[in-house]
Amino acid sequence: MNSFAVSLAVGLSYKGLRWVAVIRAMIFFGVFQAAFAGLGWLLGQSLKELIGHIDHWITFFLLIAIGGKMIRDSIRLKPGDRLFNIENNLILAGLSVATSIDALIVGMSLGFLQMPVIASVVVIGAITMLFTVSSFVLGIKNEFSLLGKRAGLLGGIILIAIGIKILVQHLL
């Protein structure tokens, strides 16, 4: 969702964006999201023995925090507020890292829950790539400027709901 919001904001505010830059951003965002989720999974697996009895609480609080942040950002930020030069690989890498921190935390949650890593990482990377291209297209066409805001709000609500579901399942 963070990659979606950044891509939409760039698409809305960037005049003359070239498709090469969009494809590069898609690859950067997708690969970084997948890699950070995989790294998070490894961390989660490593810590499972130490904190296995409270992993559902950790997952719950992490998802609540990420979801809450997404909701807050969707309310505060307006599409087009920021302009990033995504044709600069250093800026693109920085944005990729910044938007992938949540994937690291989600990956840790997957590790705590013993979820399969390969399928999860591939899906995370593929969906990120799809969202990145879609949001650039929407932003460039400048037709759906409120979509990024709604997507962040919806994504935050979904993450909070997943956190609540995980906690309830472990407590019952």
PDB file of C-alpha atoms in Angstrom:
ATOM      1  CA  MET A   1       0.000   0.000   0.000  1.00  0.00           C
ATOM      2  CA  ASN A   2       2.850   2.396   0.711  1.00  0.00           C
ATOM      3  CA  SER A   3       4.310   1.714  -2.727  1.00  0.00           C
ATOM      4  CA  PHE A   4       0.864   2.300  -4.205  1.00  0.00           C
ATOM      5  CA  ALA A   5       0.523   5.647  -2.422  1.00  0.00           C
ATOM      6  CA  VAL A   6       4.019   6.822  -3.409  1.00  0.00           C
ATOM      7  CA  SER A   7       3.505   5.756  -7.027  1.00  0.00           C
ATOM      8  CA  LEU A   8       0.131   7.468  -7.184  1.00  0.00           C
ATOM      9  CA  ALA A   9       1.548  10.676  -5.713  1.00  0.00           C
ATOM     10  CA  VAL A  10       4.420  10.659  -8.203  1.00  0.00           C
ATOM     11  CA  GLY A  11       2.065   9.904 -11.077  1.00  0.00           C
ATOM     12  CA  LEU A  12      -0.236  12.754 -10.062  1.00  0.00           C
ATOM     13  CA  SER A  13       2.518  15.316  -9.712  1.00  0.00           C
ATOM     14  CA  TYR A  14       5.141  14.260 -12.239  1.00  0.00           C
ATOM     15  CA  LYS A  15       4.779  15.732 -15.691  1.00  0.00           C
ATOM     16  CA  GLY A  16       6.298  13.783 -18.563  1.00  0.00           C
ATOM     17  CA  LEU A  17       6.975  10.569 -16.650  1.00  0.00           C
ATOM     18  CA  ARG A  18       8.546   7.981 -18.942  1.00  0.00           C
ATOM     19  CA  TRP A  19       7.461   4.336 -19.014  1.00  0.00           C
ATOM     20  CA  VAL A  20      11.057   3.221 -18.441  1.00  0.00           C
ATOM     21  CA  ALA A  21      10.936   4.965 -15.050  1.00  0.00           C
ATOM     22  CA  VAL A  22       7.585   3.358 -14.237  1.00  0.00           C
ATOM     23  CA  ILE A  23       8.883  -0.130 -15.083  1.00  0.00           C
ATOM     24  CA  ARG A  24      12.060   0.487 -13.062  1.00  0.00           C
ATOM     25  CA  ALA A  25       9.975   1.657 -10.081  1.00  0.00           C
ATOM     26  CA  MET A  26       7.766  -1.422 -10.436  1.00  0.00           C
ATOM     27  CA  ILE A  27      10.814  -3.696 -10.289  1.00  0.00           C
ATOM     28  CA  PHE A  28      12.462  -1.806  -7.413  1.00  0.00           C
ATOM     29  CA  PHE A  29       9.303  -1.705  -5.294  1.00  0.00           C
ATOM     30  CA  GLY A  30       8.355  -5.331  -5.994  1.00  0.00           C
ATOM     31  CA  VAL A  31      11.816  -6.761  -5.357  1.00  0.00           C
ATOM     32  CA  PHE A  32      12.376  -4.702  -2.198  1.00  0.00           C
ATOM     33  CA  GLN A  33       8.940  -5.617  -0.798  1.00  0.00           C
ATOM     34  CA  ALA A  34       9.546  -9.316  -1.468  1.00  0.00           C
ATOM     35  CA  ALA A  35      13.107  -9.234  -0.099  1.00  0.00           C
ATOM     36  CA  PHE A  36      12.114  -7.381   3.068  1.00  0.00           C
ATOM     37  CA  ALA A  37       9.196  -9.769   3.648  1.00  0.00           C
ATOM     38  CA  GLY A  38      11.564 -12.725   3.238  1.00  0.00           C
ATOM     39  CA  LEU A  39      14.094 -11.180   5.608  1.00  0.00           C
ATOM     40  CA  GLY A  40      11.315 -10.505   8.108  1.00  0.00           C
ATOM     41  CA  TRP A  41      10.193 -14.126   7.826  1.00  0.00           C
ATOM     42  CA  LEU A  42      13.735 -15.274   8.636  1.00  0.00           C
ATOM     43  CA  LEU A  43      13.812 -12.972  11.663  1.00  0.00           C
ATOM     44  CA  GLY A  44      10.403 -14.239  12.761  1.00  0.00           C
ATOM     45  CA  GLN A  45      11.535 -17.861  12.452  1.00  0.00           C
ATOM     46  CA  SER A  46      14.687 -17.090  14.444  1.00  0.00           C
ATOM     47  CA  LEU A  47      12.759 -15.408  17.230  1.00  0.00           C
ATOM     48  CA  LYS A  48       9.923 -17.980  17.329  1.00  0.00           C
ATOM     49  CA  GLU A  49      11.622 -20.101  20.002  1.00  0.00           C
ATOM     50  CA  LEU A  50      12.253 -17.095  22.240  1.00  0.00           C
ATOM     51  CA  ILE A  51       8.850 -15.466  21.996  1.00  0.00           C
ATOM     52  CA  GLY A  52       6.548 -18.221  20.723  1.00  0.00           C
ATOM     53  CA  HIS A  53       4.180 -17.892  23.681  1.00  0.00           C
ATOM     54  CA  ILE A  54       3.459 -14.212  22.889  1.00  0.00           C
ATOM     55  CA  ASP A  55       3.867 -14.195  19.097  1.00  0.00           C
ATOM     56  CA  HIS A  56       0.139 -13.644  18.508  1.00  0.00           C
ATOM     57  CA  TRP A  57       0.256 -10.519  20.693  1.00  0.00           C
ATOM     58  CA  ILE A  58       3.304  -9.224  18.813  1.00  0.00           C
ATOM     59  CA  THR A  59       1.623  -9.903  15.466  1.00  0.00           C
ATOM     60  CA  PHE A  60      -1.546  -8.202  16.693  1.00  0.00           C
ATOM     61  CA  PHE A  61       0.262  -5.060  17.845  1.00  0.00           C
ATOM     62  CA  LEU A  62       2.443  -4.891  14.708  1.00  0.00           C
ATOM     63  CA  LEU A  63      -0.571  -5.142  12.408  1.00  0.00           C
ATOM     64  CA  ILE A  64      -2.514  -2.598  14.494  1.00  0.00           C
ATOM     65  CA  ALA A  65       0.467  -0.210  14.324  1.00  0.00           C
ATOM     66  CA  ILE A  66       0.943  -0.621  10.565  1.00  0.00           C
ATOM     67  CA  GLY A  67      -2.795  -0.372   9.899  1.00  0.00           C
ATOM     68  CA  GLY A  68      -3.119   2.669  12.139  1.00  0.00           C
ATOM     69  CA  LYS A  69      -0.196   4.359  10.391  1.00  0.00           C
ATOM     70  CA  MET A  70      -1.746   3.666   6.998  1.00  0.00           C
ATOM     71  CA  ILE A  71      -5.071   5.124   8.128  1.00  0.00           C
ATOM     72  CA  ARG A  72      -3.356   8.182   9.629  1.00  0.00           C
ATOM     73  CA  ASP A  73      -1.300   8.749   6.462  1.00  0.00           C
ATOM     74  CA  SER A  74      -4.368   8.342   4.267  1.00  0.00           C
ATOM     75  CA  ILE A  75      -6.130  11.068   6.251  1.00  0.00           C
ATOM     76  CA  ARG A  76      -3.157  13.451   6.493  1.00  0.00           C
ATOM     77  CA  LEU A  77      -1.495  13.170   3.090  1.00  0.00           C
ATOM     78  CA  LYS A  78      -3.002  14.300  -0.164  1.00  0.00           C
ATOM     79  CA  PRO A  79      -2.040  12.713  -3.489  1.00  0.00           C
ATOM     80  CA  GLY A  80       0.505  14.953  -5.149  1.00  0.00           C
ATOM     81  CA  ASP A  81       1.791  16.427  -1.881  1.00  0.00           C
ATOM     82  CA  ARG A  82       5.270  15.110  -2.563  1.00  0.00           C
ATOM     83  CA  LEU A  83       7.280  14.830  -5.725  1.00  0.00           C
ATOM     84  CA  PHE A  84      10.069  12.295  -5.959  1.00  0.00           C
ATOM     85  CA  ASN A  85      12.411  12.036  -8.912  1.00  0.00           C
ATOM     86  CA  ILE A  86      12.044   8.312  -9.491  1.00  0.00           C
ATOM     87  CA  GLU A  87      14.348   8.475 -12.489  1.00  0.00           C
ATOM     88  CA  ASN A  88      17.216   8.755  -9.977  1.00  0.00           C
ATOM     89  CA  ASN A  89      18.127   5.205  -8.865  1.00  0.00           C
ATOM     90  CA  LEU A  90      19.362   6.381  -5.460  1.00  0.00           C
ATOM     91  CA  ILE A  91      16.056   8.123  -4.711  1.00  0.00           C
ATOM     92  CA  LEU A  92      14.150   5.122  -6.043  1.00  0.00           C
ATOM     93  CA  ALA A  93      16.161   2.752  -3.825  1.00  0.00           C
ATOM     94  CA  GLY A  94      15.518   5.003  -0.816  1.00  0.00           C
ATOM     95  CA  LEU A  95      11.797   5.051  -1.529  1.00  0.00           C
ATOM     96  CA  SER A  96      11.850   1.281  -1.991  1.00  0.00           C
ATOM     97  CA  VAL A  97      13.471   0.778   1.408  1.00  0.00           C
ATOM     98  CA  ALA A  98      11.146   3.281   3.094  1.00  0.00           C
ATOM     99  CA  THR A  99       8.037   1.637   1.660  1.00  0.00           C
ATOM    100  CA  SER A 100       9.307  -1.869   2.504  1.00  0.00           C
ATOM    101  CA  ILE A 101       9.773  -1.478   6.262  1.00  0.00           C
ATOM    102  CA  ASP A 102       6.174  -2.593   6.750  1.00  0.00           C
ATOM    103  CA  ALA A 103       6.888  -5.679   4.621  1.00  0.00           C
ATOM    104  CA  LEU A 104       9.742  -6.562   6.983  1.00  0.00           C
ATOM    105  CA  ILE A 105       7.351  -6.429   9.926  1.00  0.00           C
ATOM    106  CA  VAL A 106       4.666  -8.384   8.056  1.00  0.00           C
ATOM    107  CA  GLY A 107       7.331 -10.948   7.144  1.00  0.00           C
ATOM    108  CA  MET A 108       8.193 -11.314  10.833  1.00  0.00           C
ATOM    109  CA  SER A 109       4.520 -11.970  11.519  1.00  0.00           C
ATOM    110  CA  LEU A 110       4.508 -14.649   8.813  1.00  0.00           C
ATOM    111  CA  GLY A 111       7.515 -16.234  10.493  1.00  0.00           C
ATOM    112  CA  PHE A 112       5.807 -16.237  13.883  1.00  0.00           C
ATOM    113  CA  LEU A 113       2.724 -17.861  12.351  1.00  0.00           C
ATOM    114  CA  GLN A 114       4.730 -20.518  10.459  1.00  0.00           C
ATOM    115  CA  MET A 115       3.355 -19.359   7.102  1.00  0.00           C
ATOM    116  CA  PRO A 116       5.001 -20.669   3.896  1.00  0.00           C
ATOM    117  CA  VAL A 117       7.650 -18.148   2.867  1.00  0.00           C
ATOM    118  CA  ILE A 118       8.157 -18.730  -0.862  1.00  0.00           C
ATOM    119  CA  ALA A 119       4.526 -18.338  -1.884  1.00  0.00           C
ATOM    120  CA  SER A 120       4.049 -15.372   0.446  1.00  0.00           C
ATOM    121  CA  VAL A 121       7.135 -13.536  -0.812  1.00  0.00           C
ATOM    122  CA  VAL A 122       6.248 -14.129  -4.471  1.00  0.00           C
ATOM    123  CA  VAL A 123       2.682 -12.907  -3.917  1.00  0.00           C
ATOM    124  CA  ILE A 124       3.878  -9.823  -2.012  1.00  0.00           C
ATOM    125  CA  GLY A 125       6.345  -8.933  -4.778  1.00  0.00           C
ATOM    126  CA  ALA A 126       3.875  -9.574  -7.604  1.00  0.00           C
ATOM    127  CA  ILE A 127       1.043  -7.616  -5.994  1.00  0.00           C
ATOM    128  CA  THR A 128       3.403  -4.741  -5.236  1.00  0.00           C
ATOM    129  CA  MET A 129       4.479  -4.655  -8.888  1.00  0.00           C
ATOM    130  CA  LEU A 130       0.865  -4.706 -10.053  1.00  0.00           C
ATOM    131  CA  PHE A 131      -0.155  -1.971  -7.588  1.00  0.00           C
ATOM    132  CA  THR A 132       2.856   0.139  -8.546  1.00  0.00           C
ATOM    133  CA  VAL A 133       2.090   0.113 -12.269  1.00  0.00           C
ATOM    134  CA  SER A 134      -1.642   0.561 -11.667  1.00  0.00           C
ATOM    135  CA  SER A 135      -1.133   3.533  -9.381  1.00  0.00           C
ATOM    136  CA  PHE A 136       1.258   5.226 -11.788  1.00  0.00           C
ATOM    137  CA  VAL A 137      -1.265   4.795 -14.585  1.00  0.00           C
ATOM    138  CA  LEU A 138      -4.076   6.176 -12.413  1.00  0.00           C
ATOM    139  CA  GLY A 139      -1.900   9.061 -11.272  1.00  0.00           C
ATOM    140  CA  ILE A 140      -0.660   9.881 -14.756  1.00  0.00           C
ATOM    141  CA  LYS A 141      -4.210   9.890 -16.112  1.00  0.00           C
ATOM    142  CA  ASN A 142      -5.079  12.136 -13.157  1.00  0.00           C
ATOM    143  CA  GLU A 143      -8.575  10.685 -13.018  1.00  0.00           C
ATOM    144  CA  PHE A 144      -8.644   9.117  -9.566  1.00  0.00           C
ATOM    145  CA  SER A 145      -6.804  11.466  -7.229  1.00  0.00           C
ATOM    146  CA  LEU A 146      -8.764  10.259  -4.187  1.00  0.00           C
ATOM    147  CA  LEU A 147      -8.070   6.584  -4.903  1.00  0.00           C
ATOM    148  CA  GLY A 148      -4.697   6.625  -3.124  1.00  0.00           C
ATOM    149  CA  LYS A 149      -6.294   8.055   0.001  1.00  0.00           C
ATOM    150  CA  ARG A 150      -9.058   5.452  -0.014  1.00  0.00           C
ATOM    151  CA  ALA A 151      -6.617   2.635  -0.728  1.00  0.00           C
ATOM    152  CA  GLY A 152      -4.516   3.549   2.316  1.00  0.00           C
ATOM    153  CA  LEU A 153      -7.605   3.778   4.498  1.00  0.00           C
ATOM    154  CA  LEU A 154      -8.948   0.441   3.253  1.00  0.00           C
ATOM    155  CA  GLY A 155      -5.545  -1.240   3.572  1.00  0.00           C
ATOM    156  CA  GLY A 156      -5.200   0.006   7.145  1.00  0.00           C
ATOM    157  CA  ILE A 157      -8.631  -1.277   8.094  1.00  0.00           C
ATOM    158  CA  ILE A 158      -7.858  -4.668   6.533  1.00  0.00           C
ATOM    159  CA  LEU A 159      -4.567  -4.988   8.452  1.00  0.00           C
ATOM    160  CA  ILE A 160      -6.256  -4.084  11.735  1.00  0.00           C
ATOM    161  CA  ALA A 161      -8.995  -6.656  11.036  1.00  0.00           C
ATOM    162  CA  ILE A 162      -6.371  -9.330  10.310  1.00  0.00           C
ATOM    163  CA  GLY A 163      -4.576  -8.468  13.562  1.00  0.00           C
ATOM    164  CA  ILE A 164      -7.802  -8.790  15.537  1.00  0.00           C
ATOM    165  CA  LYS A 165      -8.627 -12.098  13.823  1.00  0.00           C
ATOM    166  CA  ILE A 166      -5.189 -13.557  14.658  1.00  0.00           C
ATOM    167  CA  LEU A 167      -5.452 -12.495  18.292  1.00  0.00           C
ATOM    168  CA  VAL A 168      -8.982 -13.868  18.681  1.00  0.00           C
ATOM    169  CA  GLN A 169      -7.976 -17.199  17.077  1.00  0.00           C
ATOM    170  CA  HIS A 170      -5.089 -17.638  19.509  1.00  0.00           C
ATOM    171  CA  LEU A 171      -7.099 -16.643  22.566  1.00  0.00           C
ATOM    172  CA  LEU A 172     -10.060 -18.944  21.844  1.00  0.00           C
TER     173      LEU A 172
END
